[in-house]
PDB file of C-alpha atoms in Angstrom:
ATOM      1  CA  GLU E   1      -5.232 -17.089  -3.019  1.00 94.00           C
ATOM      2  CA  LEU E   2      -2.082 -15.011  -3.549  1.00 96.00           C
ATOM      3  CA  PRO E   3      -0.125 -17.465  -5.772  1.00 97.00           C
ATOM      4  CA  GLY E   4      -3.063 -17.892  -8.138  1.00 98.00           C
ATOM      5  CA  ILE E   5      -3.541 -14.139  -8.421  1.00 98.00           C
ATOM      6  CA  ALA E   6       0.157 -13.595  -9.123  1.00 98.00           C
ATOM      7  CA  ILE E   7       0.151 -16.274 -11.809  1.00 98.00           C
ATOM      8  CA  SER E   8      -2.970 -14.774 -13.423  1.00 98.00           C
ATOM      9  CA  LEU E   9      -1.053 -11.508 -13.791  1.00 98.00           C
ATOM     10  CA  GLY E  10       1.859 -13.252 -15.505  1.00 98.00           C
ATOM     11  CA  MET E  11       4.264 -13.061 -12.578  1.00 98.00           C
ATOM     12  CA  LYS E  12       7.094 -15.556 -12.265  1.00 98.00           C
ATOM     13  CA  ARG E  13       9.542 -13.602 -10.082  1.00 98.00           C
ATOM     14  CA  PRO E  14       7.553 -11.241  -7.825  1.00 98.00           C
ATOM     15  CA  LEU E  15       9.274  -8.840  -5.454  1.00 98.00           C
ATOM     16  CA  ILE E  16       7.555  -8.491  -2.082  1.00 98.00           C
ATOM     17  CA  VAL E  17       7.891  -4.853  -1.014  1.00 98.00           C
ATOM     18  CA  THR E  18       7.289  -4.309   2.694  1.00 97.00           C
ATOM     19  CA  ASP E  19       8.681  -2.485   5.724  1.00 95.00           C
ATOM     20  CA  GLN E  20      11.558  -3.498   7.984  1.00 95.00           C
ATOM     21  CA  GLY E  21       9.281  -4.770  10.752  1.00 92.00           C
ATOM     22  CA  ILE E  22       6.961  -6.914   8.662  1.00 92.00           C
ATOM     23  CA  ALA E  23       9.877  -8.405   6.691  1.00 95.00           C
ATOM     24  CA  LYS E  24      10.956 -10.193   9.891  1.00 92.00           C
ATOM     25  CA  LEU E  25       7.553 -11.633  10.861  1.00 89.00           C
ATOM     26  CA  ASP E  26       6.713 -15.326  10.596  1.00 89.00           C
ATOM     27  CA  PHE E  27       3.774 -14.824   8.253  1.00 88.00           C
ATOM     28  CA  MET E  28       6.124 -13.367   5.632  1.00 93.00           C
ATOM     29  CA  ARG E  29       8.003 -16.672   5.441  1.00 93.00           C
ATOM     30  CA  HIS E  30       4.642 -18.427   5.111  1.00 93.00           C
ATOM     31  CA  ILE E  31       3.767 -16.191   2.143  1.00 95.00           C
ATOM     32  CA  VAL E  32       7.143 -16.750   0.448  1.00 96.00           C
ATOM     33  CA  ASP E  33       6.830 -20.514   0.926  1.00 97.00           C
ATOM     34  CA  GLY E  34       3.298 -20.460  -0.466  1.00 97.00           C
ATOM     35  CA  LEU E  35       4.474 -18.639  -3.566  1.00 98.00           C
ATOM     36  CA  ALA E  36       7.394 -21.058  -3.949  1.00 98.00           C
ATOM     37  CA  SER E  37       5.005 -24.020  -3.846  1.00 97.00           C
ATOM     38  CA  ALA E  38       3.376 -22.538  -6.956  1.00 98.00           C
ATOM     39  CA  ASN E  39       6.783 -22.215  -8.679  1.00 98.00           C
ATOM     40  CA  LEU E  40       6.964 -18.474  -8.066  1.00 98.00           C
ATOM     41  CA  ALA E  41      10.442 -17.266  -7.106  1.00 98.00           C
ATOM     42  CA  ALA E  42       9.731 -14.437  -4.672  1.00 98.00           C
ATOM     43  CA  ALA E  43      12.242 -12.153  -2.966  1.00 98.00           C
ATOM     44  CA  VAL E  44      11.552  -9.830  -0.030  1.00 98.00           C
ATOM     45  CA  SER E  45      12.567  -6.156   0.012  1.00 98.00           C
ATOM     46  CA  GLY E  46      12.016  -4.694   3.481  1.00 97.00           C
ATOM     47  CA  ARG E  47      13.478  -1.227   3.022  1.00 95.00           C
ATOM     48  CA  THR E  48      10.795   1.071   4.393  1.00 95.00           C
ATOM     49  CA  ILE E  49      10.783   2.499   7.894  1.00 94.00           C
ATOM     50  CA  GLY E  50       8.474   5.308   9.017  1.00 91.00           C
ATOM     51  CA  ASN E  51       7.130   7.662   6.365  1.00 92.00           C
ATOM     52  CA  PRO E  52       8.520   6.673   2.948  1.00 97.00           C
ATOM     53  CA  VAL E  53      11.222   8.829   1.361  1.00 98.00           C
ATOM     54  CA  GLY E  54      12.913   8.713  -2.016  1.00 98.00           C
ATOM     55  CA  GLN E  55      15.763   6.514  -0.805  1.00 98.00           C
ATOM     56  CA  HIS E  56      13.352   3.791   0.258  1.00 98.00           C
ATOM     57  CA  VAL E  57      12.084   3.659  -3.324  1.00 98.00           C
ATOM     58  CA  ARG E  58      15.600   3.709  -4.788  1.00 98.00           C
ATOM     59  CA  ASP E  59      16.757   0.871  -2.529  1.00 98.00           C
ATOM     60  CA  SER E  60      13.661  -1.186  -3.299  1.00 98.00           C
ATOM     61  CA  LEU E  61      14.134  -0.535  -7.024  1.00 98.00           C
ATOM     62  CA  ALA E  62      17.685  -1.873  -6.733  1.00 98.00           C
ATOM     63  CA  ASP E  63      16.237  -5.038  -5.161  1.00 98.00           C
ATOM     64  CA  TYR E  64      13.692  -5.249  -7.984  1.00 98.00           C
ATOM     65  CA  LYS E  65      16.426  -5.117 -10.619  1.00 98.00           C
ATOM     66  CA  LYS E  66      18.745  -7.487  -8.749  1.00 98.00           C
ATOM     67  CA  HIS E  67      15.958 -10.067  -8.513  1.00 98.00           C
ATOM     68  CA  ALA E  68      15.005  -9.518 -12.177  1.00 98.00           C
ATOM     69  CA  ALA E  69      11.460  -9.193 -10.895  1.00 98.00           C
ATOM     70  CA  ASP E  70       8.404  -9.046 -13.130  1.00 98.00           C
ATOM     71  CA  GLY E  71       5.808  -7.851 -10.631  1.00 98.00           C
ATOM     72  CA  ILE E  72       5.298  -6.447  -7.148  1.00 98.00           C
ATOM     73  CA  ILE E  73       3.411  -7.721  -4.112  1.00 98.00           C
ATOM     74  CA  ALA E  74       3.250  -4.831  -1.645  1.00 98.00           C
ATOM     75  CA  ILE E  75       2.475  -5.913   1.917  1.00 97.00           C
ATOM     76  CA  GLY E  76       2.041  -3.668   4.952  1.00 95.00           C
ATOM     77  CA  GLY E  77       0.655  -0.330   5.995  1.00 93.00           C
ATOM     78  CA  GLY E  78       0.327   2.710   3.785  1.00 93.00           C
ATOM     79  CA  ALA E  79       4.066   3.402   3.707  1.00 95.00           C
ATOM     80  CA  ALA E  80       5.018   0.003   2.304  1.00 97.00           C
ATOM     81  CA  LEU E  81       2.145   0.045  -0.179  1.00 98.00           C
ATOM     82  CA  ASP E  82       3.129   3.516  -1.406  1.00 98.00           C
ATOM     83  CA  VAL E  83       6.737   2.399  -1.888  1.00 98.00           C
ATOM     84  CA  GLY E  84       5.582  -0.680  -3.794  1.00 98.00           C
ATOM     85  CA  LYS E  85       3.518   1.400  -6.212  1.00 98.00           C
ATOM     86  CA  ALA E  86       6.349   3.919  -6.585  1.00 98.00           C
ATOM     87  CA  VAL E  87       8.816   1.148  -7.441  1.00 98.00           C
ATOM     88  CA  ALA E  88       6.441   0.023 -10.188  1.00 98.00           C
ATOM     89  CA  VAL E  89       6.650   3.514 -11.709  1.00 98.00           C
ATOM     90  CA  VAL E  90      10.440   3.718 -11.879  1.00 98.00           C
ATOM     91  CA  ALA E  91      10.851   0.043 -12.780  1.00 98.00           C
ATOM     92  CA  THR E  92       9.692   0.859 -16.315  1.00 98.00           C
ATOM     93  CA  ASN E  93       9.926   4.667 -16.523  1.00 98.00           C
ATOM     94  CA  PRO E  94      13.156   6.735 -16.520  1.00 97.00           C
ATOM     95  CA  GLY E  95      14.466   9.110 -13.872  1.00 97.00           C
ATOM     96  CA  ASP E  96      14.128   9.411 -10.111  1.00 98.00           C
ATOM     97  CA  ILE E  97      10.816   8.856  -8.359  1.00 98.00           C
ATOM     98  CA  LEU E  98      10.729  12.448  -7.005  1.00 98.00           C
ATOM     99  CA  GLU E  99      10.721  13.723 -10.605  1.00 98.00           C
ATOM    100  CA  TYR E 100       7.165  12.359 -10.894  1.00 98.00           C
ATOM    101  CA  ASP E 101       5.729  14.857  -8.381  1.00 97.00           C
ATOM    102  CA  ALA E 102       2.276  15.625  -9.775  1.00 97.00           C
ATOM    103  CA  MET E 103       2.329  19.129  -8.269  1.00 95.00           C
ATOM    104  CA  SER E 104       5.529  20.101 -10.080  1.00 95.00           C
ATOM    105  CA  LYS E 105       5.456  21.957 -13.395  1.00 95.00           C
ATOM    106  CA  SER E 106       8.341  19.758 -14.564  1.00 96.00           C
ATOM    107  CA  CYS E 107       6.586  16.520 -13.597  1.00 97.00           C
ATOM    108  CA  ARG E 108       7.709  13.560 -15.693  1.00 97.00           C
ATOM    109  CA  PRO E 109       4.845  11.771 -17.462  1.00 97.00           C
ATOM    110  CA  ILE E 110       4.226   8.103 -16.705  1.00 97.00           C
ATOM    111  CA  ASN E 111       4.235   6.853 -20.296  1.00 95.00           C
ATOM    112  CA  THR E 112       5.373   3.239 -20.030  1.00 97.00           C
ATOM    113  CA  PRO E 113       3.059   0.508 -18.671  1.00 97.00           C
ATOM    114  CA  LEU E 114       3.886  -0.558 -15.122  1.00 98.00           C
ATOM    115  CA  PRO E 115       4.576  -4.088 -13.910  1.00 98.00           C
ATOM    116  CA  PRO E 116       1.548  -5.627 -12.185  1.00 98.00           C
ATOM    117  CA  VAL E 117       1.042  -4.736  -8.523  1.00 98.00           C
ATOM    118  CA  ILE E 118      -0.859  -6.697  -5.874  1.00 98.00           C
ATOM    119  CA  THR E 119      -1.447  -4.995  -2.527  1.00 98.00           C
ATOM    120  CA  VAL E 120      -1.960  -6.732   0.804  1.00 97.00           C
ATOM    121  CA  PRO E 121      -2.853  -4.201   3.534  1.00 95.00           C
ATOM    122  CA  THR E 122      -2.021  -5.050   7.150  1.00 93.00           C
ATOM    123  CA  THR E 123      -3.735  -1.993   8.639  1.00 91.00           C
ATOM    124  CA  ALA E 124      -7.151  -0.430   8.034  1.00 86.00           C
ATOM    125  CA  GLY E 125      -6.537   3.253   7.593  1.00 82.00           C
ATOM    126  CA  THR E 126      -4.719   4.699   4.609  1.00 84.00           C
ATOM    127  CA  GLY E 127      -6.627   3.264   1.656  1.00 89.00           C
ATOM    128  CA  SER E 128      -3.338   3.147  -0.249  1.00 94.00           C
ATOM    129  CA  GLU E 129      -4.087  -0.427  -1.322  1.00 96.00           C
ATOM    130  CA  ILE E 130      -6.637   0.800  -3.882  1.00 93.00           C
ATOM    131  CA  GLY E 131      -5.461   4.370  -4.558  1.00 93.00           C
ATOM    132  CA  ARG E 132      -4.088   5.809  -7.801  1.00 96.00           C
ATOM    133  CA  SER E 133      -1.369   7.745  -6.015  1.00 96.00           C
ATOM    134  CA  SER E 134       1.760   7.241  -3.951  1.00 98.00           C
ATOM    135  CA  VAL E 135       3.019   9.755  -1.372  1.00 97.00           C
ATOM    136  CA  ILE E 136       6.813   9.846  -1.122  1.00 98.00           C
ATOM    137  CA  SER E 137       8.686  12.512   0.874  1.00 98.00           C
ATOM    138  CA  ASP E 138      11.757  14.414  -0.270  1.00 97.00           C
ATOM    139  CA  ASP E 139      14.803  12.969   1.488  1.00 96.00           C
ATOM    140  CA  LYS E 140      16.158  16.351   2.625  1.00 96.00           C
ATOM    141  CA  THR E 141      13.162  18.677   3.021  1.00 96.00           C
ATOM    142  CA  HIS E 142      10.648  15.938   3.948  1.00 95.00           C
ATOM    143  CA  ALA E 143       8.101  17.711   1.748  1.00 97.00           C
ATOM    144  CA  LYS E 144       5.529  15.192   0.549  1.00 96.00           C
ATOM    145  CA  LYS E 145       5.478  14.491  -3.180  1.00 97.00           C
ATOM    146  CA  ILE E 146       2.356  12.995  -4.742  1.00 97.00           C
ATOM    147  CA  ILE E 147       2.952  10.519  -7.554  1.00 98.00           C
ATOM    148  CA  PHE E 148      -0.362  10.211  -9.398  1.00 97.00           C
ATOM    149  CA  GLY E 149      -1.748   8.311 -12.356  1.00 95.00           C
ATOM    150  CA  GLY E 150      -4.467   5.855 -13.262  1.00 95.00           C
ATOM    151  CA  THR E 151      -1.931   3.111 -13.919  1.00 96.00           C
ATOM    152  CA  LEU E 152      -0.806   3.231 -10.266  1.00 97.00           C
ATOM    153  CA  MET E 153      -4.040   1.542  -9.177  1.00 97.00           C
ATOM    154  CA  PRO E 154      -3.110  -2.011  -8.134  1.00 98.00           C
ATOM    155  CA  LYS E 155      -4.468  -4.886 -10.197  1.00 97.00           C
ATOM    156  CA  TYR E 156      -5.632  -6.842  -7.140  1.00 98.00           C
ATOM    157  CA  VAL E 157      -6.138  -6.194  -3.432  1.00 97.00           C
ATOM    158  CA  VAL E 158      -6.034  -9.023  -0.901  1.00 96.00           C
ATOM    159  CA  ALA E 159      -7.787  -7.543   2.137  1.00 94.00           C
ATOM    160  CA  ASP E 160      -7.516 -10.234   4.800  1.00 93.00           C
ATOM    161  CA  PRO E 161      -8.664  -9.165   8.296  1.00 93.00           C
ATOM    162  CA  ASP E 162      -6.522 -11.958   9.780  1.00 92.00           C
ATOM    163  CA  LEU E 163      -3.441  -9.896   8.919  1.00 91.00           C
ATOM    164  CA  THR E 164      -4.598  -7.100  11.258  1.00 91.00           C
ATOM    165  CA  ILE E 165      -5.145  -9.353  14.285  1.00 90.00           C
ATOM    166  CA  GLY E 166      -1.656  -8.751  15.647  1.00 86.00           C
ATOM    167  CA  LEU E 167      -1.774  -4.963  15.435  1.00 89.00           C
ATOM    168  CA  PRO E 168      -1.141  -3.302  18.821  1.00 91.00           C
ATOM    169  CA  ALA E 169      -4.128  -1.473  20.283  1.00 94.00           C
ATOM    170  CA  MET E 170      -2.541   1.932  19.697  1.00 95.00           C
ATOM    171  CA  VAL E 171      -1.870   1.200  16.015  1.00 91.00           C
ATOM    172  CA  THR E 172      -5.388  -0.174  15.609  1.00 94.00           C
ATOM    173  CA  ALA E 173      -6.798   2.997  17.140  1.00 96.00           C
ATOM    174  CA  THR E 174      -4.631   5.465  15.204  1.00 94.00           C
ATOM    175  CA  THR E 175      -5.130   3.802  11.820  1.00 93.00           C
ATOM    176  CA  GLY E 176      -8.844   3.671  12.623  1.00 95.00           C
ATOM    177  CA  PHE E 177      -8.793   7.416  13.264  1.00 95.00           C
ATOM    178  CA  ASP E 178      -6.933   7.819   9.973  1.00 93.00           C
ATOM    179  CA  ALA E 179      -9.832   6.102   8.209  1.00 94.00           C
ATOM    180  CA  LEU E 180     -12.282   8.226  10.216  1.00 96.00           C
ATOM    181  CA  THR E 181     -10.529  11.394   9.050  1.00 95.00           C
ATOM    182  CA  HIS E 182     -10.581  10.307   5.403  1.00 93.00           C
ATOM    183  CA  ASN E 183     -14.335   9.782   5.599  1.00 95.00           C
ATOM    184  CA  VAL E 184     -14.959  13.127   7.304  1.00 97.00           C
ATOM    185  CA  GLU E 185     -12.830  14.902   4.680  1.00 95.00           C
ATOM    186  CA  ALA E 186     -14.675  13.156   1.851  1.00 93.00           C
ATOM    187  CA  PHE E 187     -18.083  14.098   3.230  1.00 96.00           C
ATOM    188  CA  LEU E 188     -17.159  17.747   3.900  1.00 96.00           C
ATOM    189  CA  SER E 189     -15.295  18.235   0.615  1.00 92.00           C
ATOM    190  CA  LYS E 190     -16.568  21.064  -1.589  1.00 92.00           C
ATOM    191  CA  GLY E 191     -16.425  18.695  -4.549  1.00 90.00           C
ATOM    192  CA  PHE E 192     -19.855  17.105  -4.067  1.00 89.00           C
ATOM    193  CA  HIS E 193     -20.500  13.622  -5.394  1.00 93.00           C
ATOM    194  CA  PRO E 194     -23.429  11.564  -4.046  1.00 95.00           C
ATOM    195  CA  ILE E 195     -21.639   8.221  -4.315  1.00 96.00           C
ATOM    196  CA  CYS E 196     -18.636   9.603  -2.408  1.00 94.00           C
ATOM    197  CA  ASP E 197     -20.971  10.945   0.264  1.00 96.00           C
ATOM    198  CA  GLY E 198     -22.678   7.572   0.557  1.00 97.00           C
ATOM    199  CA  ILE E 199     -19.355   5.776   0.964  1.00 95.00           C
ATOM    200  CA  ALA E 200     -18.176   8.370   3.505  1.00 96.00           C
ATOM    201  CA  LEU E 201     -21.314   8.105   5.626  1.00 97.00           C
ATOM    202  CA  GLU E 202     -21.224   4.308   5.604  1.00 97.00           C
ATOM    203  CA  GLY E 203     -17.528   4.433   6.565  1.00 96.00           C
ATOM    204  CA  LEU E 204     -18.313   6.750   9.489  1.00 97.00           C
ATOM    205  CA  TYR E 205     -21.082   4.416  10.601  1.00 98.00           C
ATOM    206  CA  LEU E 206     -18.869   1.316  10.462  1.00 97.00           C
ATOM    207  CA  ILE E 207     -16.002   3.029  12.295  1.00 97.00           C
ATOM    208  CA  SER E 208     -18.282   4.357  15.020  1.00 97.00           C
ATOM    209  CA  LYS E 209     -19.707   0.865  15.518  1.00 98.00           C
ATOM    210  CA  TYR E 210     -16.577  -1.291  15.275  1.00 97.00           C
ATOM    211  CA  LEU E 211     -13.393   0.656  16.062  1.00 97.00           C
ATOM    212  CA  ARG E 212     -13.806   0.486  19.842  1.00 98.00           C
ATOM    213  CA  VAL E 213     -14.533  -3.231  19.562  1.00 98.00           C
ATOM    214  CA  ALA E 214     -11.424  -3.815  17.426  1.00 97.00           C
ATOM    215  CA  VAL E 215      -9.275  -2.014  20.016  1.00 97.00           C
ATOM    216  CA  LYS E 216     -10.750  -3.768  23.050  1.00 97.00           C
ATOM    217  CA  GLN E 217     -11.303  -7.168  21.430  1.00 96.00           C
ATOM    218  CA  PRO E 218      -8.384  -7.377  18.988  1.00 94.00           C
ATOM    219  CA  LYS E 219      -9.171 -10.913  17.819  1.00 95.00           C
ATOM    220  CA  SER E 220     -12.723 -10.058  16.746  1.00 96.00           C
ATOM    221  CA  LEU E 221     -12.741 -10.794  13.010  1.00 95.00           C
ATOM    222  CA  ASP E 222     -16.128  -9.085  12.646  1.00 95.00           C
ATOM    223  CA  ALA E 223     -14.706  -5.834  14.003  1.00 96.00           C
ATOM    224  CA  ARG E 224     -11.464  -6.162  12.044  1.00 94.00           C
ATOM    225  CA  SER E 225     -13.389  -6.782   8.844  1.00 92.00           C
TER     226      SER E 225
END
């Protein structure tokens, strides 16, 4: 479905933003070939490793400009997705990505519309694929900077459980606990909202029922879903 979604958003030259590990996997070539068959000239930027820092965004932005890209397909875990959204910010807005720290009094405003972003999560933990923020760490201090704005929300999410089948058991477990923690935090938050509580409780129920299965039976699509 990815080529059709990209075309619907007006993309002709998408940049695939991912991490160094995923950039080398076979399924990435399959995705690039699928886009090419729909006359979409895609390039792959696999700059991210570990928690994303400013330089990852700068390097990916350089790839975006070199490719003359007109949209972003971010594929991977939370780090790659955060970098993809951050690149969208600085692709059309001036300055360095760390100048958009929402907690800073001198935070730059995001005034210019962003290029379209499609996210394709390969883990089930961070929720970055649908969030309105991007967490990028300072290169020197490693302090986390939160880039926030309604326009950061991706236009489409392709959540395919098949892409999580190859996750090692430890990564499946830890990203599952990440999701568990998000749901606990949402339910215990002082900012009460009944819909948020309902989502949090359902998330806790699903994780309690399926996370062990996903770890022990990694090819179970029901559990992965």
